[in-house]
């Protein structure tokens, strides 16, 4: 099992550019989560999906952020336009109905 | 008030010491509880689940007090490799947020020789 796969591992972009983060969950997991981690705020849940359907997106900071899950094996988190305050590590995680999450290695985003 | 609160530390202890971390949660719909460990610049990883009866995994002991909404983690005989951030986590079993894990800010532990 390859685990949760995220890409890219690192992303440096200029303010105003579009950024797309990608995630492949573990096969068979029902839930997929997008988290953002910063020193100031810790791990924050942005959005999560159950069986490809968004369940709770109340953590999405603003309209610049959007997430999709077109099928059970792929999800994207898009930021358009990006701003320096979006700089953080973005984690994707997947899980079965009840149980611990498995996190991906994260995408370290720097917006300059 | 944060839904899951932890003392951020840092805790600096010598090898061989016993150290305890505490955590409180405010959401009474929380059904399951976990401790995660996060190494520097790595993803969080599940350390252990927490049960009402208390549970042990080697040098690690976790306790849950539902009445007080309080969770603890005890590490005995600390090793250098235990240095990490320890995250207290609750699982939401109620309402529209079923399946959601909520993380505390984490407690930083440094074990020194």
PDB file of C-alpha atoms in Angstrom, chain A residues 31 33 35 37 40-43 45 48 55-56 91 97-98 100-101 103-105 108, chain B residues 2 32 34 36 38 41-44 46 87 91 96-103 105:
ATOM      1  CA  UNK A  31     -13.281   9.804   3.807  1.00  0.00           C
ATOM      2  CA  UNK A  33      -9.703  15.423   4.375  1.00  0.00           C
ATOM      3  CA  UNK A  35      -5.891  20.203   6.417  1.00  0.00           C
ATOM      4  CA  UNK A  37      -0.925  23.559   9.215  1.00  0.00           C
ATOM      5  CA  UNK A  40       0.270  30.041  14.591  1.00  0.00           C
ATOM      6  CA  UNK A  41      -2.918  28.057  14.060  1.00  0.00           C
ATOM      7  CA  UNK A  42      -1.836  24.422  14.116  1.00  0.00           C
ATOM      8  CA  UNK A  43      -3.772  21.888  12.056  1.00  0.00           C
ATOM      9  CA  UNK A  45      -9.554  21.275   8.775  1.00  0.00           C
ATOM     10  CA  UNK A  48     -13.711  16.838   3.958  1.00  0.00           C
ATOM     11  CA  UNK A  55     -19.583  17.100   3.828  1.00  0.00           C
ATOM     12  CA  UNK A  56     -18.196  20.113   5.636  1.00  0.00           C
ATOM     13  CA  UNK A  91      -2.025  17.856   4.289  1.00  0.00           C
ATOM     14  CA  UNK A  97     -15.623   5.275   8.520  1.00  0.00           C
ATOM     15  CA  UNK A  98     -14.215   5.019  12.014  1.00  0.00           C
ATOM     16  CA  UNK A 100      -7.321   6.837  12.581  1.00  0.00           C
ATOM     17  CA  UNK A 101      -6.405   8.920   9.644  1.00  0.00           C
ATOM     18  CA  UNK A 103      -1.882  11.487   6.268  1.00  0.00           C
ATOM     19  CA  UNK A 104       0.058  12.197   3.142  1.00  0.00           C
ATOM     20  CA  UNK A 105       3.493  13.756   3.361  1.00  0.00           C
ATOM     21  CA  UNK A 108       4.762  22.884   1.574  1.00  0.00           C
TER      22      UNK A 108
ATOM     23  CA  UNK B   2     -10.577  25.845  21.045  1.00  0.00           C
ATOM     24  CA  UNK B  32     -13.404   8.426  20.064  1.00  0.00           C
ATOM     25  CA  UNK B  34      -6.517   9.424  19.819  1.00  0.00           C
ATOM     26  CA  UNK B  36      -0.991  11.388  17.211  1.00  0.00           C
ATOM     27  CA  UNK B  38       4.273  14.504  14.558  1.00  0.00           C
ATOM     28  CA  UNK B  41       8.590  18.595   9.042  1.00  0.00           C
ATOM     29  CA  UNK B  42       6.685  15.318   8.790  1.00  0.00           C
ATOM     30  CA  UNK B  43       3.048  14.329   8.701  1.00  0.00           C
ATOM     31  CA  UNK B  44       1.123  13.377  11.860  1.00  0.00           C
ATOM     32  CA  UNK B  46      -1.373   7.724  14.790  1.00  0.00           C
ATOM     33  CA  UNK B  87      -1.367  15.868  19.209  1.00  0.00           C
ATOM     34  CA  UNK B  91     -13.448  12.005  16.682  1.00  0.00           C
ATOM     35  CA  UNK B  96     -23.435  16.650  10.203  1.00  0.00           C
ATOM     36  CA  UNK B  97     -19.770  16.471  11.128  1.00  0.00           C
ATOM     37  CA  UNK B  98     -19.631  12.708  11.534  1.00  0.00           C
ATOM     38  CA  UNK B  99     -16.204  11.348  10.697  1.00  0.00           C
ATOM     39  CA  UNK B 100     -14.327  14.538  11.485  1.00  0.00           C
ATOM     40  CA  UNK B 101     -11.169  14.485  13.581  1.00  0.00           C
ATOM     41  CA  UNK B 102     -10.351  17.632  15.550  1.00  0.00           C
ATOM     42  CA  UNK B 103      -6.723  18.218  16.520  1.00  0.00           C
ATOM     43  CA  UNK B 105      -2.383  22.466  18.918  1.00  0.00           C
TER      44      UNK B 105
END
